[in-house]
Coordinates of C-alpha atoms and ligand atoms in Angstrom, one line a residue:
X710 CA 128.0 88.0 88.6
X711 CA 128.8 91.0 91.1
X712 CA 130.0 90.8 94.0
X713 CA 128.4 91.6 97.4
X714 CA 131.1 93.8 98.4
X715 CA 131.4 96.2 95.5
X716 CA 129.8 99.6 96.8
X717 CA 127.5 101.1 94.2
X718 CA 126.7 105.1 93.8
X719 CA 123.8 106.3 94.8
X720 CA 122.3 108.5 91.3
X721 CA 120.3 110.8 92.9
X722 CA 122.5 112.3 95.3
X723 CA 126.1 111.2 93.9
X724 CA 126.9 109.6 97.2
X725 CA 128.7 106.3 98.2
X726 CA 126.2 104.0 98.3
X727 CA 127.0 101.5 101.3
X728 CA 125.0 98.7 99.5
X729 CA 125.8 96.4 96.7
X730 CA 123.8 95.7 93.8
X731 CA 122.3 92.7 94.9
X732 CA 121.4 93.9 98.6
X733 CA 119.5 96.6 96.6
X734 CA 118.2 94.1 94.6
X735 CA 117.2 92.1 97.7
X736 CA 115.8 95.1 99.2
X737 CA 113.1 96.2 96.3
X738 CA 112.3 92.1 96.6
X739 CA 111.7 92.3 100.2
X740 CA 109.6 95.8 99.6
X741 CA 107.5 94.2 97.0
X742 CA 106.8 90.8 99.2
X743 CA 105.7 93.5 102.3
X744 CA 103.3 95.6 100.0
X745 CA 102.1 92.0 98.4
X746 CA 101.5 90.5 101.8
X747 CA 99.6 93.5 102.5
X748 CA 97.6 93.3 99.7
X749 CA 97.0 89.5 100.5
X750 CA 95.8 90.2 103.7
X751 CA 93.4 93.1 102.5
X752 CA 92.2 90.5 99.9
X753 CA 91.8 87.7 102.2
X754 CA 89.9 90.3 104.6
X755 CA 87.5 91.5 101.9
X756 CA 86.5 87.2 100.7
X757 CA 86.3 86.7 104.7
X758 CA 83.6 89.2 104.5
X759 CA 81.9 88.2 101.7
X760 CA 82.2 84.7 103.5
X761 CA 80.4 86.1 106.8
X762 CA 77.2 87.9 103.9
X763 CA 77.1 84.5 102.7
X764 CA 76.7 82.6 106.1
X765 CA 75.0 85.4 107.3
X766 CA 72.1 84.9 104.7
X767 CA 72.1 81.6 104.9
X768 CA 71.1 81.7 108.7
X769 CA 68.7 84.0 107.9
X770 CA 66.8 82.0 105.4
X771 CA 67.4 79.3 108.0
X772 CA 65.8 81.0 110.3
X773 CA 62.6 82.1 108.2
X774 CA 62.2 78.4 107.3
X775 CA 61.8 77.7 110.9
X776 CA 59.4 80.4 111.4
X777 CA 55.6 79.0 112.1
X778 CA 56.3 76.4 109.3
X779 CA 56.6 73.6 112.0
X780 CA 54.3 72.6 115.0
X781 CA 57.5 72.0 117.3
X782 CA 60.6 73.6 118.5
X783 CA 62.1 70.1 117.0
X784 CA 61.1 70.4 113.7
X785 CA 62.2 73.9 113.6
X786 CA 65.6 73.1 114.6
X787 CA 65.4 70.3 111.9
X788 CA 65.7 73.1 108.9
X789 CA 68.3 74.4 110.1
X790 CA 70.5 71.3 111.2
X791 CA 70.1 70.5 107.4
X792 CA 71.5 73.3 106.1
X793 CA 74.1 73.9 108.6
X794 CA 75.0 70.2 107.1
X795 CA 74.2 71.0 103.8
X796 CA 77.2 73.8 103.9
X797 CA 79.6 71.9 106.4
X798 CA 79.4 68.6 103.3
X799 CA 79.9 71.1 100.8
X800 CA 83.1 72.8 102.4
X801 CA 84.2 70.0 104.6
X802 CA 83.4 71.2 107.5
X803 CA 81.3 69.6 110.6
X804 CA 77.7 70.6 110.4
X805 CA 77.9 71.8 113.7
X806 CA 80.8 74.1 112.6
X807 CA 78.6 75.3 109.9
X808 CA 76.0 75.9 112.4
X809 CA 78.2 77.7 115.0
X810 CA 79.6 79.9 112.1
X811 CA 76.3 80.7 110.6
X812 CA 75.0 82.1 113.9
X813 CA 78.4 84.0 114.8
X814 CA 78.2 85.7 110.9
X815 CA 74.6 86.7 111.4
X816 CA 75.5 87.9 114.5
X817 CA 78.2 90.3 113.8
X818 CA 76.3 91.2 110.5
X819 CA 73.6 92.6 112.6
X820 CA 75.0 93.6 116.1
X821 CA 79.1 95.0 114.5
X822 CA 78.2 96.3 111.3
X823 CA 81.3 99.0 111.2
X824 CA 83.7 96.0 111.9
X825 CA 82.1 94.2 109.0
X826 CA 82.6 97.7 106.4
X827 CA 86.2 97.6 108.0
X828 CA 87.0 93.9 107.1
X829 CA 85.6 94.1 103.7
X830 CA 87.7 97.1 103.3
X831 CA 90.7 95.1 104.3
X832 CA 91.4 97.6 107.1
X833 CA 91.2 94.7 109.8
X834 CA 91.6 91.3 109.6
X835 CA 88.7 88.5 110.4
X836 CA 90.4 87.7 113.5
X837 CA 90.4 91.1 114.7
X838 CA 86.9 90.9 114.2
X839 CA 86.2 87.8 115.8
X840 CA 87.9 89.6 119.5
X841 CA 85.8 92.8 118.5
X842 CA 82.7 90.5 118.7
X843 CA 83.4 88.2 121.6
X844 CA 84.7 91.2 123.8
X845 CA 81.3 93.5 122.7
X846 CA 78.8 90.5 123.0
X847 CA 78.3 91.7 126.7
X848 CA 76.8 95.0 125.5
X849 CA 73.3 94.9 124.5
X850 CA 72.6 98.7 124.2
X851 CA 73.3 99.3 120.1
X852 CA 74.4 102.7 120.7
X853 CA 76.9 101.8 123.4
X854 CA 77.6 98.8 121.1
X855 CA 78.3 101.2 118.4
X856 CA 80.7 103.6 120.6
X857 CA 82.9 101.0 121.7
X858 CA 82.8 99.4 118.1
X859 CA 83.9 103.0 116.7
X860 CA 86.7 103.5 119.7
X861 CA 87.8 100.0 119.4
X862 CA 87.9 99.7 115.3
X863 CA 90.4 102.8 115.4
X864 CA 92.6 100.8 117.4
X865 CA 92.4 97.3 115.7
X866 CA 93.4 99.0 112.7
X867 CA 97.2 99.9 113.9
X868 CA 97.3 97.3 116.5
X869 CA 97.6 92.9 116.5
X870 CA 94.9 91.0 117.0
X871 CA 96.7 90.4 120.6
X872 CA 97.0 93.9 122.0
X873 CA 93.4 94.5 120.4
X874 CA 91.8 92.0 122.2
X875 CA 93.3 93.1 125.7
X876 CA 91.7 96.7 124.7
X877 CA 88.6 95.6 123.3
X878 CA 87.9 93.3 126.7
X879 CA 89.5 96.2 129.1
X880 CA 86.6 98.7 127.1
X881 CA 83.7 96.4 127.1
X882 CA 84.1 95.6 131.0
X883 CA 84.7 99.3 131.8
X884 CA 80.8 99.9 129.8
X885 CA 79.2 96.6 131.0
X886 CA 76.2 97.3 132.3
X887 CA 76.0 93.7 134.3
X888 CA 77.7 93.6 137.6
X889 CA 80.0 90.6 138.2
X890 CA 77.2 88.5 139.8
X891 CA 75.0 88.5 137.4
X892 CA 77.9 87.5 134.5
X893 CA 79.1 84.7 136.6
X894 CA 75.5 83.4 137.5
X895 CA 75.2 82.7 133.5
X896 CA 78.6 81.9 133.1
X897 CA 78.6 78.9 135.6
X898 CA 76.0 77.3 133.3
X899 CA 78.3 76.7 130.8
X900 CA 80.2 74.7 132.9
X901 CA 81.7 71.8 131.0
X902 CA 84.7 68.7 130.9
X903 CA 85.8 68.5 127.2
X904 CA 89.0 66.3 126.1
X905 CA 90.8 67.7 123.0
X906 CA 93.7 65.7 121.3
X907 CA 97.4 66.8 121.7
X908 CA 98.6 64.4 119.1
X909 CA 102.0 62.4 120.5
X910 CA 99.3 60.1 122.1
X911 CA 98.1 62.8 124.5
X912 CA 95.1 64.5 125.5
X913 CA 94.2 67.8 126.9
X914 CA 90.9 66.8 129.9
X915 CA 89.6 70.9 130.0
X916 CA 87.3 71.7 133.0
X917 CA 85.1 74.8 132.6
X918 CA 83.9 75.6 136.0
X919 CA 83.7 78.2 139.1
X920 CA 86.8 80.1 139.6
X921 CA 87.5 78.8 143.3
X922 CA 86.4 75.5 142.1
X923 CA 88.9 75.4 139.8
X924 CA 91.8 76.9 141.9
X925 CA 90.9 74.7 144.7
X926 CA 91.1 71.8 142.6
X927 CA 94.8 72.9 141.9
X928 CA 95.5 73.5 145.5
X929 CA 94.4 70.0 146.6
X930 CA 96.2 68.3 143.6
X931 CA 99.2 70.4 144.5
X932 CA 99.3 69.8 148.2
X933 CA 98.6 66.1 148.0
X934 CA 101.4 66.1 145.5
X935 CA 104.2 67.6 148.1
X936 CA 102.9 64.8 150.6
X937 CA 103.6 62.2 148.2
X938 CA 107.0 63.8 147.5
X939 CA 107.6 64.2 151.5
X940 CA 106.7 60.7 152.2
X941 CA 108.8 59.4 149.6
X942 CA 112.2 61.7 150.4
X943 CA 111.5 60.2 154.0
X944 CA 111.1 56.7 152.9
X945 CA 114.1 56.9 150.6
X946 CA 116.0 59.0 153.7
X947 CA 115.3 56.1 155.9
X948 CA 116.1 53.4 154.2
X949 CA 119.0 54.6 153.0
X950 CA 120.5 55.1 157.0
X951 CA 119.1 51.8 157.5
X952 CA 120.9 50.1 154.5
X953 CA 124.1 52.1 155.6
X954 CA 125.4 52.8 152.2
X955 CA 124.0 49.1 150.8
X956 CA 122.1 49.5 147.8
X957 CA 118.3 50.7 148.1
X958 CA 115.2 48.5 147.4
X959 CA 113.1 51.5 147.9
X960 CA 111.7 52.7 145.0
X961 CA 112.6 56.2 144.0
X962 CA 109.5 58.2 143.0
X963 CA 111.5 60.6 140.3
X964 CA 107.9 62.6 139.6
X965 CA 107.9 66.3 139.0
X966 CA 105.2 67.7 141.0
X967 CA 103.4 68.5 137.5
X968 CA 103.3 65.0 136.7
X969 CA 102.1 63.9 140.4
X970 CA 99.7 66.5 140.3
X971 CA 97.9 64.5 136.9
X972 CA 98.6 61.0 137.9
X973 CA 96.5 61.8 141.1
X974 CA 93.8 64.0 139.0
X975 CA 93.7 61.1 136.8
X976 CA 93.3 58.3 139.8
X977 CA 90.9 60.2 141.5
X978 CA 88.6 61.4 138.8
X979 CA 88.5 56.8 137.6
X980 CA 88.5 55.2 140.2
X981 CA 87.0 58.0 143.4
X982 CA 83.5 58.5 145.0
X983 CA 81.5 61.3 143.8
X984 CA 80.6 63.0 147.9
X985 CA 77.2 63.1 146.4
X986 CA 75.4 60.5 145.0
X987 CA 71.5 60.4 144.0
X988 CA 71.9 56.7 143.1
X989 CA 73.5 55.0 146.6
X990 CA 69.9 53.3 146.6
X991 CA 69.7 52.3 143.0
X992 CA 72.6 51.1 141.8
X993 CA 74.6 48.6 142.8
X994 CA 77.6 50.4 144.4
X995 CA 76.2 53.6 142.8
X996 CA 78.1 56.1 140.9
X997 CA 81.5 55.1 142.1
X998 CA 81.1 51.1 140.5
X999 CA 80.5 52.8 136.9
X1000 CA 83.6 52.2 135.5
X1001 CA 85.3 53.6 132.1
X1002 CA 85.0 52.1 128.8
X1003 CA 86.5 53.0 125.8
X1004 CA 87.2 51.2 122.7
X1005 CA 91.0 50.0 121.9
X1006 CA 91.6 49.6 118.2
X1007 CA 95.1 47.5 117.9
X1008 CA 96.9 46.3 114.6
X1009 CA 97.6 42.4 114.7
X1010 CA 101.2 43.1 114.4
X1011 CA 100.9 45.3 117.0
X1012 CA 98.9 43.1 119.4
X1013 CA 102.0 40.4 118.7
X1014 CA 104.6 43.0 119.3
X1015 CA 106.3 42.8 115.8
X1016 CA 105.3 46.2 115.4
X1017 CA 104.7 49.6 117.3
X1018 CA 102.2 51.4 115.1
X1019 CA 98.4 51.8 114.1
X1020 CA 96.8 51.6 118.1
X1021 CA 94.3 54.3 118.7
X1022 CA 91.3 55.1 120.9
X1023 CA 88.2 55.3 119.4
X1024 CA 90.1 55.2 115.9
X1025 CA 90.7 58.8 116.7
X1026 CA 93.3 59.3 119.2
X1027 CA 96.8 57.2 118.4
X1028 CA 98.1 55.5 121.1
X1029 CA 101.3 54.2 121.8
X1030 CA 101.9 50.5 121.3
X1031 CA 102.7 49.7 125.3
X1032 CA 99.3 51.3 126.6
X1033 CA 97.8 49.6 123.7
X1034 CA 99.4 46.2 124.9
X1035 CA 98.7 46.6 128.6
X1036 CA 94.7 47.5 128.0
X1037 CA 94.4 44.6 125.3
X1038 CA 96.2 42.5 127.9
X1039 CA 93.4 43.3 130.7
X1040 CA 90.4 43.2 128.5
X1041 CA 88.1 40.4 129.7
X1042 CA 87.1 40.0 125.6
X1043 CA 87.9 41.1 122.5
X1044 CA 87.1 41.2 118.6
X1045 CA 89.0 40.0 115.6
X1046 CA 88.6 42.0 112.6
X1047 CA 89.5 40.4 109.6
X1048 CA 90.7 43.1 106.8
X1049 CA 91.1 43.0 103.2
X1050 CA 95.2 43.0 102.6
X1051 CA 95.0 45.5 99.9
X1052 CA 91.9 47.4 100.4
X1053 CA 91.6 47.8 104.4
X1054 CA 87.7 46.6 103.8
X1055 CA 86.5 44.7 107.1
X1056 CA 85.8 41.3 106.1
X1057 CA 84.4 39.5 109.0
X1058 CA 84.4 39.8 113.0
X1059 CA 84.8 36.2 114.7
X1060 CA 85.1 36.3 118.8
X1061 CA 85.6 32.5 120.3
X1062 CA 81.8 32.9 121.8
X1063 CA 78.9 33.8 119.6
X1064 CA 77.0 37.2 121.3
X1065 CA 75.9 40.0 118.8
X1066 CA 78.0 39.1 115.6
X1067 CA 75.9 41.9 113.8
X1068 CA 76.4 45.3 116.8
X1069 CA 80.2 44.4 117.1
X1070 CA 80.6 44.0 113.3
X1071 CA 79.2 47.8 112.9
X1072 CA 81.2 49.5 115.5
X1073 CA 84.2 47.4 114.5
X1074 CA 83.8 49.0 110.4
X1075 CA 82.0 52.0 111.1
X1076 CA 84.3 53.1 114.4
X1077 CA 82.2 56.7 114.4
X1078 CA 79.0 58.2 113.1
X1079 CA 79.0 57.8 108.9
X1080 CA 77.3 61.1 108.7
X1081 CA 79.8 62.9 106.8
X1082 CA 82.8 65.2 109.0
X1083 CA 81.4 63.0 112.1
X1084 CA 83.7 61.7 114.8
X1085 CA 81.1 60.4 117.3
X1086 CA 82.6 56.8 118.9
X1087 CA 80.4 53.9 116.9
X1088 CA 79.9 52.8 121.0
X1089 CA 77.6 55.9 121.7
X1090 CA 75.5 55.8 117.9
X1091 CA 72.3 54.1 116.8
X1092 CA 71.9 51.9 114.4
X1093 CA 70.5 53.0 111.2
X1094 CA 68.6 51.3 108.7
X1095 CA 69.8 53.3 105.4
X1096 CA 67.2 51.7 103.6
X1097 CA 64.4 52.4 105.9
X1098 CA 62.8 49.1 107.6
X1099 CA 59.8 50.4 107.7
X1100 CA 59.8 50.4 103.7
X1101 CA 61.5 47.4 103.7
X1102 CA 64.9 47.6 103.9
X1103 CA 66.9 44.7 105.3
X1104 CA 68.0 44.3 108.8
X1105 CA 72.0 43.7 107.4
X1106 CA 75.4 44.8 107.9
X1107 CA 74.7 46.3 104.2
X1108 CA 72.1 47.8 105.0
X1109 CA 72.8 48.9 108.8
X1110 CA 75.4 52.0 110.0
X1111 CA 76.3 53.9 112.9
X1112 CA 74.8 57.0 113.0
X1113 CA 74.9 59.8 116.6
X1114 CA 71.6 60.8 117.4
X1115 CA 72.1 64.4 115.9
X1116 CA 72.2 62.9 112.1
X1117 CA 70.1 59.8 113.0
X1118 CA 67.4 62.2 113.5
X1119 CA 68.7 64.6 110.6
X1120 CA 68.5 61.7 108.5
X1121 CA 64.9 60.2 109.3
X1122 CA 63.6 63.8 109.8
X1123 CA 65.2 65.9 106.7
X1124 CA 65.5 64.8 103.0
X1125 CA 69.0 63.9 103.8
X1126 CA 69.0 60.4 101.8
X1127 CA 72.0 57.7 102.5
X1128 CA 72.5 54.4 100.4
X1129 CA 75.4 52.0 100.7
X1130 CA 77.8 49.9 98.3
X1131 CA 78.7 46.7 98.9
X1132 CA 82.4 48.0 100.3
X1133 CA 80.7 50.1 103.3
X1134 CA 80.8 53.5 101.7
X1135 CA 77.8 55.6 102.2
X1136 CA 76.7 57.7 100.0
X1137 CA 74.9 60.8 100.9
X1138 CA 72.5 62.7 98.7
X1139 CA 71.7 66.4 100.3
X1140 CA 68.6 68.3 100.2
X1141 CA 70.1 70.3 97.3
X1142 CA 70.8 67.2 95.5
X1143 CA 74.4 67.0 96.0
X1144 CA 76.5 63.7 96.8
X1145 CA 78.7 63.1 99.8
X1146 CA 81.2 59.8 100.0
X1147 CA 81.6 58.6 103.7
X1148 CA 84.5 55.8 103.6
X1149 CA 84.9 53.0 105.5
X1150 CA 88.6 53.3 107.5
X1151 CA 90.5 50.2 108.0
X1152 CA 90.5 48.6 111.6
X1153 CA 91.0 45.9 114.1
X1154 CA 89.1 46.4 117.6
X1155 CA 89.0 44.9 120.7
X1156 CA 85.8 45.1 123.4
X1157 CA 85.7 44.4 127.0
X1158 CA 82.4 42.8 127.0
X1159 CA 82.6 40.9 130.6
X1160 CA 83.4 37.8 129.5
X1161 CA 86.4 36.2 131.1
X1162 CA 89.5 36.1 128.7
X1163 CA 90.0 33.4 125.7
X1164 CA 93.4 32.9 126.7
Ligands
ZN2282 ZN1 77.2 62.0 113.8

C-alpha cells in the first residue's frame, strides 16, 4: 500500500510531482466518471428522442384514426383516449400523461425540429428542449420559430437548462408578435385551483388566476393577518397591566404571519360567502350552505388510539392520526370495513343502520377509479357493470367498480375490456390485446352521511 504523502516524479518532464500515486489514481477515476457521465447524458439524449419519434407517431396515427372515421367530436376523441391509455398501461403511466406527452412530442417534432436533430445528437438534453418549446410556443411564424430555435440552440448547448430558459423566454418575448393584452386575455382562461400533495400530511392549494387577483389576495390575507397580530399584542398588553404581574389567562396567539395568513385563507375559502351567487333563489342558503366532504380512511387501531399510522384522505393523502381522530370524532356516520388479516381484502361493510350496503361497500374497496394509473376519489366515479347489464351481467359487488367518467366512457365506448376475480382485482385486456392488473388496496373508511352519530 503507498502512502498518500509520498511525492511521485512526473516522467515526462522530470519534475516533482506534487501528487501521490493514488491522488493520480483518483484523478484518471474522476476523469473517466466526467467523460462517462457525458456520454450517459448524450445517450440518454439520443433514447429521449427516439422516445419523442415514437410518441410523436403514435399521435399521428391517433390523429388519422380520428379523421372522418367518426360522426362526432366524441367518438373522435374516443381513439385517441384509448391509445393514450393503451401506452400510459404499457409504461405505467396515467393515460392522460400519455396523452399530454403524445401531443407535446408531435408538437416539437413538427414546430422545433433543429432542437429535436440536437437532442438526438446528444448536444442538449430533453429538458433543455422541453424550455426551448414552452418559451417558442408563442411564435407562430416558422421562420421566426426557426431564428430564435437556431440563436437559442447555440446557447442551450454551453448553458443549464436554468440560464437557458431565462434566454429562451427573454428571446421569445422580445419577437412576440402578440401584445400583452391579447396573451393575458387567453391566459386568464386557464385559470384554475389545483391541490398537489407535499407528503408529511400536507398539501399544496395552487390558484392560477389574474395577476392583481392574485397579489390582492396576498395583500388582504396579509393585512388581516397584522390585525389579528395587533389585536392580540393589545389583548395580551392589557391584560397583562391588569393582572399586574399575576399570571395571564389570555391566550397567546404565537402564529407567524405565514401561518395566519393560511389559517384565514383556509377559513375563509370553507366556511365564507361567495359576493356573487346565481343560486340565493335556488338553494337553500345558496352557495355558502355547500359544505366540504371528503372521505377519511382511518385504521381501527388508529381510530382507538393504540396506534398513529395508516389515516389518509381519499386513500391518497396520509394524514396524521390527531386530524384523523378529530374528523372521525365529528362525523355524524361512519363505515366499518372488515379486512382480511393477512391479505388486506375487504370482507364486508356493516353501519348500525341499513342505507346502501352495496354504494358504500364499492367506495369503501375501490377508494379511486380501477382504471389502471387512476386516482380519482371512488366519491366522484360511476358505477360500472364490468360484465355489461345490458348482456347480462349481474348487479354485484363482483361484478360492480368505480370507474371516473373519463374511463367509464373509455370502457363502454373503446374495446377496452375489464373482468374481475373473486378478490376485487380487475383485470384489463387493451385494444392491442395486452393485460393490465388493477389491485384492490387494503382500507377502513368512514362517511358523514347525515345521520346523527351511533355513539
Ligand atoms: Zn379513472
Amino acid at each position: 500500500m503507498r502512502l498518500p504523502d509520498v511525492g511521485g516524479r512526473c516522467e515526462t518532464h522530470g519534475m516533482s510531482n506534487p501528487l501521490s500515486d493514488v491522488d493520480i489514481d483518483e484523478e484518471a477515476q474522476l476523469a473517466s466518471i466526467v467523460d462517462g457521465l457525458r456520454e450517459s447524458e448524450e445517450s440518454i439524449a439520443a433514447m429521449e428522442a427516439q422516445k419523442t419519434a415514437q410518441l410523436a407517431t403514435a399521435m399521428r396515427i391517433a390523429l388519422r384514426r380520428m379523421e372522418g372515421k367518426h360522426p362526432t367530436q366524441r367518438a373522435r376523441e374516443m381513439e385517441l383516449r384509448s391509445i393514450a391509455a393503451e401506452i400510459g398501461a404499457a409504461v405505467r403511466w396515467s393515460d392522460r400523461v400519455a396523452q399530454q406527452r403524445m401531443a407535446d412530442a408531435l408538437d416539437l417534432v413538427e414546430r422545433f425540429p433543429a432542437t429535436v436533430d440536437a437532442l438526438a445528437a446528444g448536444r442538449i438534453t430533453a429538458r433543455h428542449a422541453a424550455v426551448i418549446q414552452d418559451a417558442g410556443c408563442v411564435l407562430p411564424d416558422a421562420t421566426e420559430r426557426a431564428a430564435f430555435e437556431r440563436v437559442v440552440l447555440e446557447w442551450a448547448e454551453c448553458e443549464t437548462v436554468a440560464r437557458t430558459r431565462d434566454y429562451a423566454q427573454g428571446l421569445a418575448e422580445q419577437m412576440n408578435p402578440e401584445s400583452i393584452t391579447e396573451r393575458f386575455e387567453r391566459a386568464d382562461k386557464g385559470r384554475k385551483v389545483s391541490v398537489t400533495e407535499l407528503g408529511d400530511g400536507m398539501v399544496k392549494v395552487e390558484a392560477i388566476v389574474a395577476a392583481a387577483l392574485g397579489h390582492g389576495i396576498h395583500d388582504r390575507l396579509t393585512q388581516q393577518a397584522r390585525a389579528i397580530r395587533q389585536v392580540a399584542a393589545e389583548e395580551t398588553r392589557e391584560h397583562g397591566e391588569q393582572e399586574d404581574g399575576a399570571d395571564s389567562a389570555v391566550v397567546v396567539d404565537t402564529r407567524t404571519l405565514d401561518q395566519t395568513r393560511a389559517d384565514l385563507f383556509c377559513d375563509m375559502l370553507l366556511t365564507g360567502q361567495p359576493a356573487i351567487d346565481p343560486t340565493a333563489d335556488a338553494l337553500p342558503g345558496g352557495l355558502g350552505a355547500i359544505r366540504a366532504s371528503i372521505q377519511v380512511t382511518v385504521p381501527a387501531l388508529t381510530a382507538a388510539g393504540s396506534d398513529d399510522r395508516g389515516a389518509s384522505i381519499d386513500g391518497k393523502s396520509p394524514i396524521d392520526a390527531d386530524t384523523a381522530r378529530c374528523l372521525m370524532a365529528g362525523a355524524p356516520g361512519w363505515d366499518r370495513v372488515l379486512t382480511h388479516p393477512v391479505t388486506g381484502t375487504v370482507l364486508a361493510v356493516d353501519r348500525y343502520r341499513a342505507g346502501n350496503q352495496m354504494e358504500r361497500f364499492l367506495a369503501a374497496r375501490d377508494v379511486h377509479c380501477r382504471f389502471p394509473g387512476c386516482r380519482m376519489p371512488a366519491r366522484l366515479c360511476d358505477h360500472d357493470h364490468n360484465f355489461d347489464w345490458a348482456l347480462g351481467g349481474q348487479t354485484d359487488v363482483c361484478n360492480l367498480a368505480c370507474l371516473c367518467k373519463r374511463h367509464h366512457t373509455l370502457k363502454t365506448e373503446t374495446e377496452w375490456v375489464a373482468s374481475q376475480s373473486p378478490d376485487g382485482s380487475i383485470h384489463w385486456t387493451s385494444p392491442l390485446g395486452r393485460g393490465y392488473t388493477d389491485r384492490v388496496p387494503p382500507r377502513v373508511t368512514f362517511v358523514p352521511d347525515g345521520d346523527p352519530p351511533p355513539f
